[in-house]
Coordinates of C-alpha atoms and ligand atoms in Angstrom, one line a residue:
Chain V
M1 CA 15.0 7.9 2.9
S2 CA 11.8 7.4 3.4
E3 CA 10.4 5.5 0.6
V4 CA 13.6 2.6 1.4
N5 CA 12.3 2.4 5.1
G6 CA 8.8 1.9 3.4
I7 CA 10.2 -1.4 1.7
A8 CA 11.7 -2.3 4.6
A9 CA 8.7 -2.4 6.5
L10 CA 6.7 -4.0 3.8
W11 CA 9.1 -6.8 3.5
L12 CA 10.3 -7.1 7.1
R13 CA 5.9 -7.7 7.6
E14 CA 6.4 -10.7 4.9
F15 CA 9.1 -11.8 6.6
K16 CA 7.5 -12.3 9.9
V17 CA 4.0 -13.6 9.0
F18 CA 6.1 -16.0 6.9
T19 CA 8.5 -17.2 9.8
R20 CA 5.3 -17.2 12.0
E21 CA 2.8 -19.3 9.0
H22 CA 4.2 -22.8 9.1
S23 CA 1.7 -24.2 7.3
R24 CA 3.2 -21.7 4.2
V25 CA 6.7 -23.4 4.0
V26 CA 5.1 -27.1 5.1
S27 CA 2.6 -27.5 2.3
S28 CA 4.9 -25.8 -0.7
I29 CA 7.9 -28.1 0.1
F30 CA 5.5 -31.0 0.5
T31 CA 4.1 -30.7 -3.6
P32 CA 7.3 -30.9 -5.3
L33 CA 8.7 -33.9 -3.1
L34 CA 5.9 -35.4 -3.7
W35 CA 6.5 -35.0 -7.7
L36 CA 9.9 -36.3 -7.0
V37 CA 9.9 -38.7 -5.0
V38 CA 6.7 -40.5 -6.3
F39 CA 6.5 -39.3 -10.2
G40 CA 10.5 -39.0 -10.8
G41 CA 11.2 -42.0 -8.6
G42 CA 8.2 -44.5 -10.6
L43 CA 9.1 -43.3 -13.9
G44 CA 12.8 -42.4 -13.3
S45 CA 13.0 -46.7 -12.6
S46 CA 12.4 -47.2 -16.4
I47 CA 13.4 -43.7 -18.1
I48 CA 16.4 -42.0 -18.9
I49 CA 16.7 -38.9 -20.7
K50 CA 19.5 -37.5 -22.0
G51 CA 22.0 -39.8 -20.1
V52 CA 20.2 -38.7 -16.6
N53 CA 17.8 -40.9 -14.9
Y54 CA 14.3 -38.8 -15.1
Q55 CA 14.1 -38.3 -11.2
T56 CA 17.1 -35.9 -11.6
F57 CA 16.1 -35.1 -15.0
I58 CA 12.9 -33.5 -13.2
Y59 CA 14.6 -31.9 -10.4
P60 CA 15.5 -28.3 -11.8
G61 CA 12.3 -28.6 -13.4
V62 CA 10.9 -29.2 -9.5
V63 CA 12.6 -26.8 -8.7
S64 CA 11.1 -24.6 -10.5
M65 CA 8.1 -25.5 -10.5
S66 CA 8.3 -24.6 -6.4
V67 CA 9.1 -21.3 -7.3
L68 CA 6.2 -21.1 -9.6
F69 CA 3.8 -21.9 -7.1
T70 CA 5.2 -20.0 -4.0
S71 CA 5.8 -16.9 -6.2
V72 CA 2.2 -16.7 -8.2
F73 CA 0.2 -17.9 -5.1
F74 CA 2.1 -15.0 -2.8
G75 CA -0.3 -12.4 -4.9
V76 CA -3.1 -14.0 -2.7
Y77 CA -1.8 -12.2 0.7
I78 CA -2.8 -9.2 -1.3
V79 CA -6.2 -10.2 -1.6
W80 CA -6.1 -11.1 2.4
D81 CA -4.4 -7.6 3.1
R82 CA -7.6 -6.5 1.5
K83 CA -9.9 -8.3 3.1
I84 CA -8.3 -7.6 6.8
D85 CA -8.2 -3.5 6.0
F86 CA -4.6 -3.6 6.4
L87 CA -4.2 -3.0 2.8
K88 CA -5.7 0.6 4.1
E89 CA -3.4 1.3 7.0
V90 CA -0.2 0.4 3.7
L91 CA -2.2 2.3 1.0
V92 CA -2.6 5.6 3.5
A93 CA 1.0 5.9 3.9
P94 CA 3.2 8.3 2.3
L95 CA 4.7 6.2 0.2
R96 CA 4.4 5.9 -3.6
R97 CA 2.1 3.1 -5.1
S98 CA 5.6 1.8 -6.6
T99 CA 7.0 1.7 -3.3
I100 CA 4.5 -0.7 -2.0
F101 CA 4.6 -2.8 -5.3
I102 CA 8.3 -3.0 -4.6
G103 CA 8.3 -3.8 -0.7
K104 CA 5.7 -6.8 -1.7
V105 CA 7.4 -8.3 -4.5
L106 CA 10.9 -8.2 -2.2
G107 CA 8.5 -10.3 0.9
G108 CA 7.3 -12.8 -2.3
M109 CA 11.0 -13.2 -3.9
T110 CA 12.3 -13.8 -0.1
D111 CA 9.3 -17.0 0.8
S112 CA 10.5 -18.4 -2.6
L113 CA 14.2 -18.1 -1.7
I114 CA 13.6 -19.2 1.0
Q115 CA 11.6 -22.3 -0.3
G116 CA 13.8 -22.8 -3.0
S117 CA 16.6 -22.9 -0.5
I118 CA 15.3 -26.1 1.1
L119 CA 15.3 -27.5 -2.1
L120 CA 18.7 -27.1 -3.2
L121 CA 19.8 -28.4 -0.2
L122 CA 18.0 -31.5 -1.4
G123 CA 19.8 -31.6 -4.7
P124 CA 22.8 -34.4 -4.2
L125 CA 20.5 -36.8 -3.4
F126 CA 18.8 -36.7 -6.3
G127 CA 22.1 -36.8 -8.1
V128 CA 22.9 -33.2 -8.7
H129 CA 26.4 -32.0 -8.2
Y130 CA 27.4 -28.4 -7.0
T131 CA 30.0 -26.7 -7.7
I132 CA 30.4 -22.7 -6.0
I133 CA 29.8 -21.8 -9.8
V134 CA 26.2 -23.9 -9.9
I135 CA 25.0 -22.5 -6.9
L136 CA 25.5 -19.0 -8.0
K137 CA 23.9 -19.1 -11.6
A138 CA 20.9 -21.3 -10.1
Y139 CA 20.3 -18.5 -7.6
L140 CA 20.5 -16.2 -10.1
V141 CA 18.0 -17.4 -12.4
I142 CA 15.7 -18.2 -9.7
L143 CA 15.6 -14.4 -8.2
I144 CA 14.9 -13.0 -11.8
M145 CA 12.1 -15.8 -12.2
A146 CA 10.5 -15.2 -9.1
A147 CA 10.5 -11.6 -9.2
G148 CA 8.6 -12.0 -12.4
L149 CA 6.1 -14.8 -11.1
V150 CA 5.9 -12.6 -8.1
S151 CA 4.9 -9.7 -9.9
L152 CA 2.6 -11.9 -12.2
G153 CA 0.5 -13.1 -8.9
L154 CA 0.6 -9.5 -7.5
I155 CA -1.0 -8.3 -10.9
I156 CA -4.0 -10.7 -10.9
G157 CA -4.3 -9.9 -6.7
S158 CA -4.8 -6.6 -6.7
Q159 CA -7.8 -7.2 -8.8
M160 CA -9.2 -9.8 -6.9
E161 CA -11.5 -9.0 -4.0
S162 CA -11.6 -12.5 -2.8
P163 CA -9.1 -15.3 -1.9
E164 CA -11.2 -17.8 -4.0
G165 CA -11.5 -15.9 -6.8
F166 CA -7.7 -15.4 -6.5
G167 CA -7.0 -19.2 -6.7
M168 CA -9.2 -19.5 -9.7
V169 CA -7.9 -17.4 -12.0
V170 CA -4.5 -18.3 -10.5
S171 CA -5.2 -22.0 -11.5
F172 CA -5.7 -21.2 -14.9
V173 CA -2.3 -19.3 -15.3
I174 CA 0.0 -21.4 -13.1
Y175 CA -0.8 -24.9 -14.6
P176 CA -0.3 -24.0 -18.2
L177 CA 2.8 -22.5 -17.2
F178 CA 3.9 -25.2 -15.7
F179 CA 2.9 -27.9 -17.9
L180 CA 4.5 -26.3 -21.1
S181 CA 8.1 -25.9 -19.5
G182 CA 9.5 -28.7 -20.3
A183 CA 10.2 -29.2 -16.4
L184 CA 9.0 -32.9 -17.0
F185 CA 10.0 -34.0 -20.6
P186 CA 12.5 -32.3 -22.7
T187 CA 11.0 -30.1 -25.2
E188 CA 13.1 -30.6 -28.1
D189 CA 11.4 -32.9 -30.9
L190 CA 7.6 -32.1 -30.0
P191 CA 5.0 -31.5 -32.8
S192 CA 5.1 -27.9 -34.2
W193 CA 1.9 -26.8 -32.0
L194 CA 3.2 -28.0 -28.7
S195 CA 6.6 -26.8 -29.5
S196 CA 5.8 -22.8 -30.2
L197 CA 3.3 -23.0 -27.1
V198 CA 6.8 -24.2 -25.3
L199 CA 8.7 -21.3 -26.7
L200 CA 6.0 -19.2 -25.4
D201 CA 6.1 -20.3 -21.7
P202 CA 8.8 -17.7 -20.2
L203 CA 9.1 -20.4 -17.7
T204 CA 10.3 -22.6 -20.3
Y205 CA 13.8 -20.7 -19.9
G206 CA 13.9 -20.9 -16.2
V207 CA 13.6 -24.6 -16.4
D208 CA 16.4 -24.8 -19.2
A209 CA 18.6 -22.3 -17.6
L210 CA 18.8 -24.6 -14.3
R211 CA 18.7 -27.6 -15.8
G212 CA 21.7 -26.4 -18.3
T213 CA 23.4 -25.7 -14.7
M214 CA 23.1 -28.6 -12.3
L215 CA 23.3 -31.0 -15.5
G216 CA 24.6 -29.3 -18.2
T217 CA 22.3 -30.4 -20.6
Q218 CA 20.4 -27.0 -22.1
R219 CA 19.0 -26.0 -25.5
F220 CA 19.4 -22.8 -24.8
P221 CA 22.1 -20.9 -24.5
F222 CA 22.7 -19.7 -20.9
L223 CA 22.6 -16.1 -21.7
V224 CA 19.8 -16.4 -23.6
D225 CA 17.6 -17.9 -20.8
L226 CA 18.8 -14.9 -19.1
A227 CA 18.0 -12.5 -21.5
V228 CA 14.3 -14.0 -22.3
L229 CA 13.3 -14.2 -18.5
S230 CA 15.2 -10.6 -17.5
S231 CA 12.5 -9.5 -20.2
F232 CA 9.5 -11.2 -18.9
T233 CA 10.5 -10.2 -15.4
A234 CA 10.8 -6.3 -16.9
F235 CA 7.2 -6.9 -18.2
M236 CA 5.6 -7.8 -15.2
I237 CA 7.0 -5.4 -13.0
G238 CA 6.1 -2.8 -15.0
I239 CA 2.8 -3.9 -15.7
G240 CA 2.8 -4.8 -12.1
T241 CA 3.5 -1.0 -10.8
Q242 CA 0.6 -0.2 -13.1
A243 CA -1.9 -2.4 -11.6
F244 CA -0.6 -1.1 -7.9
K245 CA -1.3 2.7 -9.2
R246 CA -4.9 1.7 -10.1
M247 CA -5.7 -0.6 -7.1
K248 CA -8.3 0.7 -5.3
V249 CA -8.8 -0.5 -1.6
Chain T
M1 CA -8.0 29.9 6.9
G2 CA -9.6 26.8 8.2
I3 CA -7.0 23.9 8.6
I4 CA -9.3 21.7 6.0
E5 CA -11.5 23.4 3.7
V6 CA -13.9 21.2 1.9
K7 CA -15.6 22.5 -1.7
E8 CA -18.1 21.4 -3.4
I9 CA -16.9 17.5 -2.4
T10 CA -19.1 15.3 -4.0
K11 CA -18.7 11.4 -4.2
V12 CA -21.3 9.1 -6.1
Y13 CA -21.3 5.4 -6.3
E14 CA -23.3 4.3 -9.3
K15 CA -26.6 4.2 -7.4
I16 CA -26.4 6.4 -4.9
T17 CA -24.8 9.8 -4.3
A18 CA -22.8 9.3 -0.8
V19 CA -21.5 12.5 -1.0
D20 CA -23.8 15.6 -2.3
H21 CA -21.5 18.7 -2.7
L22 CA -20.7 19.6 1.3
N23 CA -18.7 23.2 1.6
F24 CA -17.4 23.7 5.3
E25 CA -14.3 24.5 7.2
I26 CA -12.4 22.9 9.7
E27 CA -10.2 25.2 12.5
E28 CA -7.2 24.2 13.3
G29 CA -6.7 22.6 17.1
E30 CA -10.9 22.1 16.9
V31 CA -12.4 18.6 17.7
F32 CA -15.2 18.5 15.1
G33 CA -17.5 15.7 15.0
L34 CA -19.3 14.1 12.1
L35 CA -22.8 13.1 13.1
G36 CA -24.7 10.9 11.1
P37 CA -27.0 7.7 11.0
N38 CA -25.7 4.4 8.7
G39 CA -25.0 5.1 5.0
A40 CA -24.9 9.1 5.9
G41 CA -21.7 9.2 3.9
K42 CA -19.2 9.7 7.0
T43 CA -16.8 7.1 6.1
T44 CA -16.9 8.4 2.4
L45 CA -16.5 11.8 3.3
L46 CA -13.5 10.9 5.5
H47 CA -12.1 8.1 3.0
M48 CA -11.9 11.0 0.6
L49 CA -10.0 13.3 3.2
A50 CA -7.5 11.3 3.6
T51 CA -6.6 10.5 0.0
L52 CA -7.6 7.0 -0.1
I53 CA -10.9 7.3 -2.9
K54 CA -11.3 9.7 -5.1
P55 CA -14.2 12.5 -5.6
T56 CA -16.4 12.5 -8.4
Y57 CA -16.4 16.3 -7.8
G58 CA -15.3 19.0 -6.0
T59 CA -12.4 19.0 -3.9
A60 CA -10.5 19.9 -0.3
T61 CA -7.5 21.1 1.5
V62 CA -5.9 19.1 4.9
N63 CA -3.7 21.3 5.7
G64 CA -3.5 23.5 2.9
Y65 CA -2.8 20.6 0.7
D66 CA -5.0 19.7 -2.4
I67 CA -6.5 16.2 -2.0
I68 CA -6.3 15.8 -5.7
R69 CA -3.3 17.1 -6.3
E70 CA -1.3 16.7 -3.5
P71 CA -2.5 13.6 -1.9
G72 CA 1.2 12.4 -0.7
K73 CA 1.8 15.7 1.0
V74 CA -1.9 15.1 2.9
R75 CA -1.2 12.0 3.8
R76 CA 2.2 12.9 5.3
S77 CA 0.1 15.0 7.3
I78 CA -2.9 13.2 8.8
G79 CA -3.4 10.1 10.6
I80 CA -6.4 7.8 10.3
V81 CA -8.3 5.7 12.5
F82 CA -10.6 3.6 10.3
Q83 CA -13.8 2.6 11.1
E84 CA -13.2 -1.5 10.6
P85 CA -9.9 -2.9 12.6
S86 CA -7.0 -2.6 10.2
S87 CA -4.1 -4.1 12.4
D88 CA -1.8 -7.4 11.3
D89 CA -3.6 -9.6 13.9
I90 CA -0.5 -12.0 13.6
L91 CA 1.9 -9.4 14.5
T92 CA 2.5 -8.7 17.7
G93 CA 0.9 -4.7 18.9
Y94 CA 4.4 -3.3 18.8
E95 CA 5.4 -4.7 15.7
N96 CA 2.5 -3.3 13.6
L97 CA 3.4 0.3 15.4
M98 CA 7.3 -0.6 14.2
L99 CA 5.8 -0.7 10.8
H100 CA 3.7 1.8 10.8
A101 CA 7.2 3.8 11.9
M102 CA 8.8 3.1 9.4
M103 CA 5.9 3.5 7.1
Y104 CA 5.0 7.1 8.0
G105 CA 8.4 8.3 8.0
V106 CA 9.1 8.5 11.2
P107 CA 12.7 9.7 12.1
R108 CA 14.5 6.4 12.7
A109 CA 16.0 7.4 16.3
E110 CA 12.4 8.2 17.3
W111 CA 11.1 5.1 16.6
K112 CA 11.7 3.5 19.3
S113 CA 10.8 6.6 21.9
R114 CA 7.9 7.7 20.2
I115 CA 6.2 4.2 20.1
R116 CA 7.0 3.9 24.2
E117 CA 4.9 7.2 24.3
V118 CA 2.0 6.7 22.1
L119 CA 1.6 3.0 24.1
R120 CA 1.9 4.4 27.0
L121 CA -0.5 7.0 26.2
V122 CA -3.3 4.5 25.7
E123 CA -2.0 2.4 28.6
L124 CA -1.0 -0.9 26.1
E125 CA 2.5 -1.0 27.5
S126 CA 2.4 -4.8 29.5
R127 CA 0.2 -6.1 25.7
A128 CA 2.8 -4.5 23.3
H129 CA 4.1 -7.5 22.6
D130 CA 1.3 -10.3 22.4
R131 CA 0.0 -10.6 18.9
V132 CA -3.0 -8.6 18.1
R133 CA -5.6 -11.7 17.3
N134 CA -5.5 -12.1 21.3
Y135 CA -5.9 -8.7 21.8
S136 CA -10.1 -7.4 23.1
G137 CA -11.7 -5.6 20.8
G138 CA -11.3 -2.4 23.0
M139 CA -7.6 -2.8 23.4
R140 CA -6.8 -3.5 19.8
R141 CA -9.3 -0.3 19.1
R142 CA -6.3 1.6 21.3
L143 CA -3.7 0.6 20.1
E144 CA -5.1 1.7 16.5
L145 CA -5.4 5.0 18.0
A146 CA -2.1 4.9 19.5
R147 CA -0.8 3.8 16.2
G148 CA -2.8 6.8 14.3
L149 CA -0.9 9.5 16.5
L150 CA 2.4 7.4 16.2
H151 CA 3.4 10.2 13.5
K152 CA 2.6 13.2 14.9
P153 CA 0.2 14.3 12.3
N154 CA -1.6 17.9 12.1
V155 CA -5.1 15.9 11.5
L156 CA -6.1 13.0 12.7
F157 CA -9.5 11.5 11.3
L158 CA -11.7 8.9 13.8
D159 CA -14.0 6.7 12.1
E160 CA -16.0 5.6 14.7
P161 CA -13.1 5.2 17.7
T162 CA -15.8 4.2 20.3
L163 CA -18.1 2.0 18.1
G164 CA -18.9 -1.4 20.0
L165 CA -16.7 -0.5 23.5
D166 CA -17.8 -0.8 26.7
P167 CA -18.9 2.4 28.6
Q168 CA -15.8 2.8 30.5
S169 CA -13.4 1.6 27.7
R170 CA -15.4 4.8 25.9
E171 CA -14.8 6.9 28.4
H172 CA -11.3 6.1 28.2
V173 CA -10.8 6.6 24.7
W174 CA -12.4 10.3 25.4
E175 CA -10.1 10.7 28.1
Y176 CA -6.8 10.1 25.3
I177 CA -8.3 12.0 22.3
R178 CA -8.9 14.9 25.2
E179 CA -5.1 14.8 26.0
L180 CA -4.3 14.4 22.7
V181 CA -5.8 17.6 21.7
E182 CA -4.0 19.5 24.5
V183 CA -0.6 17.5 24.3
E184 CA -0.1 17.0 21.0
N185 CA -2.1 19.9 19.3
V186 CA -3.7 18.2 16.7
T187 CA -6.9 18.7 15.0
V188 CA -9.2 15.8 15.3
V189 CA -12.3 15.0 12.8
I190 CA -14.2 12.3 14.4
T191 CA -17.0 10.5 13.0
S192 CA -19.8 9.0 15.8
H193 CA -23.0 7.6 16.5
Y194 CA -22.6 8.0 20.0
M195 CA -24.4 11.6 20.9
E196 CA -23.2 12.2 25.0
E197 CA -19.5 11.3 22.6
A198 CA -20.5 14.2 20.5
D199 CA -21.4 16.3 22.8
H200 CA -18.7 15.4 25.7
L201 CA -16.0 16.0 22.9
C202 CA -16.8 18.1 20.3
D203 CA -16.3 21.8 19.9
R204 CA -18.4 21.4 17.2
V205 CA -20.5 18.8 15.1
A206 CA -22.2 19.1 11.8
I207 CA -25.0 16.2 11.5
I208 CA -25.1 14.8 8.2
D209 CA -28.1 12.6 6.1
Y210 CA -28.2 11.4 2.8
G211 CA -24.1 12.7 2.3
K212 CA -26.0 16.7 3.2
I213 CA -24.9 18.7 6.2
K214 CA -28.4 19.1 7.8
V215 CA -26.9 21.7 10.5
M216 CA -23.4 22.5 11.4
D217 CA -22.4 24.7 14.8
K218 CA -21.6 24.2 18.5
P219 CA -23.1 21.4 20.6
S220 CA -24.4 23.9 23.2
A221 CA -25.9 26.1 20.4
L222 CA -27.7 23.5 18.9
K223 CA -29.3 22.6 21.7
S224 CA -30.4 25.9 22.6
E225 CA -32.0 26.1 20.0
I226 CA -34.1 23.5 20.4
G227 CA -34.8 24.8 24.2
E228 CA -35.6 23.4 27.3
K229 CA -38.3 22.0 28.8
I230 CA -40.4 22.5 32.1
I231 CA -42.8 20.2 33.2
L232 CA -45.3 20.5 36.0
M233 CA -46.9 17.8 37.1
G234 CA -50.1 17.3 40.1
V235 CA -51.4 20.6 38.8
K236 CA -54.8 21.8 40.3
E237 CA -55.4 25.6 39.2
V238 CA -54.7 26.2 35.5
P239 CA -55.4 29.7 34.4
N240 CA -57.7 30.1 31.4
T241 CA -54.8 31.5 29.0
T242 CA -51.3 31.8 29.0
D243 CA -51.7 35.0 27.5
S244 CA -49.3 36.1 30.4
L245 CA -46.3 34.1 29.3
P246 CA -45.6 35.5 25.8
F247 CA -42.1 33.9 26.0
L248 CA -43.8 30.2 26.1
T249 CA -42.5 28.3 22.4
G250 CA -44.9 25.6 23.5
Y251 CA -47.8 24.2 25.5
T252 CA -49.1 21.1 26.3
K253 CA -51.3 19.9 28.8
E254 CA -52.5 16.0 29.6
N255 CA -54.7 15.7 32.7
D256 CA -52.9 17.6 35.2
R257 CA -49.5 17.1 33.8
I258 CA -47.9 20.1 31.8
E259 CA -45.3 20.7 29.7
L260 CA -44.2 24.2 29.0
C261 CA -41.1 25.2 26.1
V262 CA -39.3 28.0 26.9
D263 CA -35.6 29.3 25.5
D264 CA -33.9 29.4 29.0
A265 CA -36.3 27.9 31.9
S266 CA -33.6 28.8 34.6
M267 CA -34.4 32.4 33.6
R268 CA -38.7 31.7 32.9
L269 CA -39.3 29.2 35.7
K270 CA -40.0 32.1 38.5
R271 CA -42.7 34.0 36.2
I272 CA -44.1 30.1 35.3
L273 CA -44.5 29.5 39.1
E274 CA -46.7 32.3 39.5
T275 CA -48.8 32.0 36.9
F276 CA -49.2 27.8 38.0
P277 CA -49.4 28.2 42.0
T278 CA -50.3 24.9 42.7
F279 CA -48.5 21.6 41.8
E280 CA -46.6 18.4 43.1
K281 CA -43.7 18.4 41.5
V282 CA -41.5 20.7 38.8
E283 CA -39.2 19.2 36.3
I284 CA -36.8 20.8 34.4
V285 CA -35.6 18.9 31.1
H286 CA -32.4 20.1 29.0
P287 CA -32.2 18.7 25.5
T288 CA -29.6 16.5 24.1
L289 CA -28.0 15.9 21.0
N290 CA -30.8 13.5 20.3
D291 CA -33.4 15.9 20.3
V292 CA -31.2 18.1 17.9
F293 CA -30.6 15.0 15.6
L294 CA -34.0 14.1 16.0
K295 CA -35.5 17.5 14.8
Y296 CA -33.0 17.5 11.7
T297 CA -33.3 14.1 10.4
G298 CA -36.6 13.4 11.7
R299 CA -35.5 10.2 12.9
S300 CA -33.6 9.0 16.2
I301 CA -30.0 8.0 15.9
R302 CA -29.7 3.8 16.4
E303 CA -27.2 3.5 19.0
G304 CA -24.2 0.7 18.7
G305 CA -24.8 -1.9 16.2
T306 CA -24.9 -1.1 12.4
A307 CA -26.3 -2.5 9.4
E308 CA -23.3 -4.9 8.5
G309 CA -23.4 -6.0 12.3
G310 CA -21.9 -4.7 15.8
Y311 CA -18.9 -3.8 15.8
M312 CA -17.5 -6.4 18.1
Q313 CA -19.0 -8.7 15.5
R314 CA -17.1 -7.5 12.9
I315 CA -13.6 -8.1 15.2
M316 CA -14.5 -11.2 15.7
R317 CA -15.2 -12.2 12.1
Q318 CA -11.3 -10.1 11.3
V319 CA -9.8 -12.8 13.5
K320 CA -11.4 -15.6 12.2
K321 CA -10.2 -14.6 8.6
R322 CA -7.0 -15.9 8.7
Ligands
LIG401 N1 -17.4 1.7 -2.6 C1 -18.8 1.3 -2.4 N2 -19.3 0.7 -3.9 C2 -21.0 1.5 -3.4 N3 -21.4 2.3 -2.7 C3 -20.9 2.5 -1.3 C4 -19.1 2.2 -1.3 N4 -19.1 2.8 -0.5 C5 -20.2 2.9 0.0 N5 -21.3 3.2 -0.2 C6 -22.5 3.8 -0.1 O1 -22.2 4.6 -0.1 C7 -23.3 5.6 1.2 C8 -22.1 6.1 2.5 O2 -21.5 4.8 2.8 P1 -20.8 5.6 3.9 O3 -20.1 4.3 4.8 O4 -19.9 6.8 4.0 O5 -21.8 5.8 4.8 P2 -21.4 6.3 7.3 O6 -22.2 7.4 7.5 O7 -20.3 5.9 7.3 O8 -22.2 4.6 7.6 P3 -21.6 4.2 8.7 O9 -22.5 5.0 10.5 O10 -22.9 2.7 8.7 O11 -20.4 3.6 8.9 C9 -24.0 3.9 1.9 O12 -25.0 4.5 0.8 C10 -23.2 2.9 1.4 O13 -24.2 1.6 0.6
LIG402 MG1 -19.0 4.7 8.6

């Protein structure tokens, strides 16, 4: 019971901080919109991919991107916690380290989910037609993806002393994940060296699942995407728990 | 059996031994003071006892639980107020306390009543719903004191609880701590730079320097070991010898000013005044813990700011951080 309350406390705190730091929301909505409107709009006027306008084609990719950036960057808050010494208060609580990790992951997933939802609301403007099934499947994919990516951010954050260091390491991780995911281009007919890198990127399967769900153009079966994403997430949660166990104040 | 038993506890960082094979016991219900200059190892010792860092060697039991083998049980039974402010300043005081209640296993039915109780104790009720970043340093300190108590710990560790507070708030905090010991029946381990604080609050103190305990006893016992001084001024006739005063432990003469060291001034005064019949003024000097400190560490403790800047500067840094 106390572990459940502990998770609730950690989640509640992240949620409150999130609702009070409006800059967190604004900045993470702004970048995806820039991609959609400027990049997508610019190229979209002349390019059609798989029967849809380019802007529509990258919409699921940009939603994934928003989840990717928000989730991984959430890891910086563990660095902040260390900096403002709040981490000591949490680590000396009679909670398991895995509980603390789960509480943080849920907090980060909530941030990502709220931002994802704002972007999903804009879907119809970019040519996506929603049904209940589409929305449920999209949320399922976003949730699994967010859980894995928040874990990834927290793993990095748990090892870092400064926010600047975190930013450095994360940019090495986040941009390859994004550009290799097929968020901005179809992944079927790539040179083989690029193709194998694309297949190694877990985000590829998230983008593919979202694109299939929203636009009906899919490379892998939905369940395959889900299976790969879930394995990635389970793996990240496993490593994250270990990283938190070893984390120092 | 002591409520805290420290056995050979040691912490070695790359270059220095911060805590060096300490052995001692703290009794239940005691207010125990750790006094030492910057870098003496006080915080390191406290963090080991609170299971935040692991000893390099040795161990300790707190409330009967081993800090290495049963850290979860230790954590459930202790409260700690860190040297650095560690509340979330974007949340309100009340919210910080609520999170603490949830994380530290306070029964749900008691969350609100218990928070009200501790807020009353530190007189922060009227500011409870302000964000912590709008608190003064002293208010923030009091909030953290309240937080450390919220889950009714058996043992409370206070790392420099009054560092940087003005004298008035400092005395206030002392009152809270005294009250706590009576009302909540906790054992308190406190580190401090302020000698008068230790003298005022602690049943026993340990003077720690370079990771080692130099001496440990009741403040009164430590002081009486130093002895008292009788100073006579304006002395005209000085006897050739002080043989008639065999209890003297020290004697210095400077013009017409004479200093005599004795164990108990009020008892020895009569004999001394008989030996020195002519004087203008007499003064009795009682030793302070600072004298004790001086004797055992060879230097006087630096009050107030620390090597990394005073507490207030640190708070201001914290506030700007986010
Ligand atoms: N994480 C660390 N890595 C290396 N050395 C450390 C670390 N933490 C503390 N030390 C060193 O250990 C020694 C004891 O530090 P500690 O913080 O326990 O002192 P303190 O008695 O609390 O001092 P203060 O009065 O300034 O708070 C110091 O020399 C300090 O530099
Ligand atoms: Mg210290």
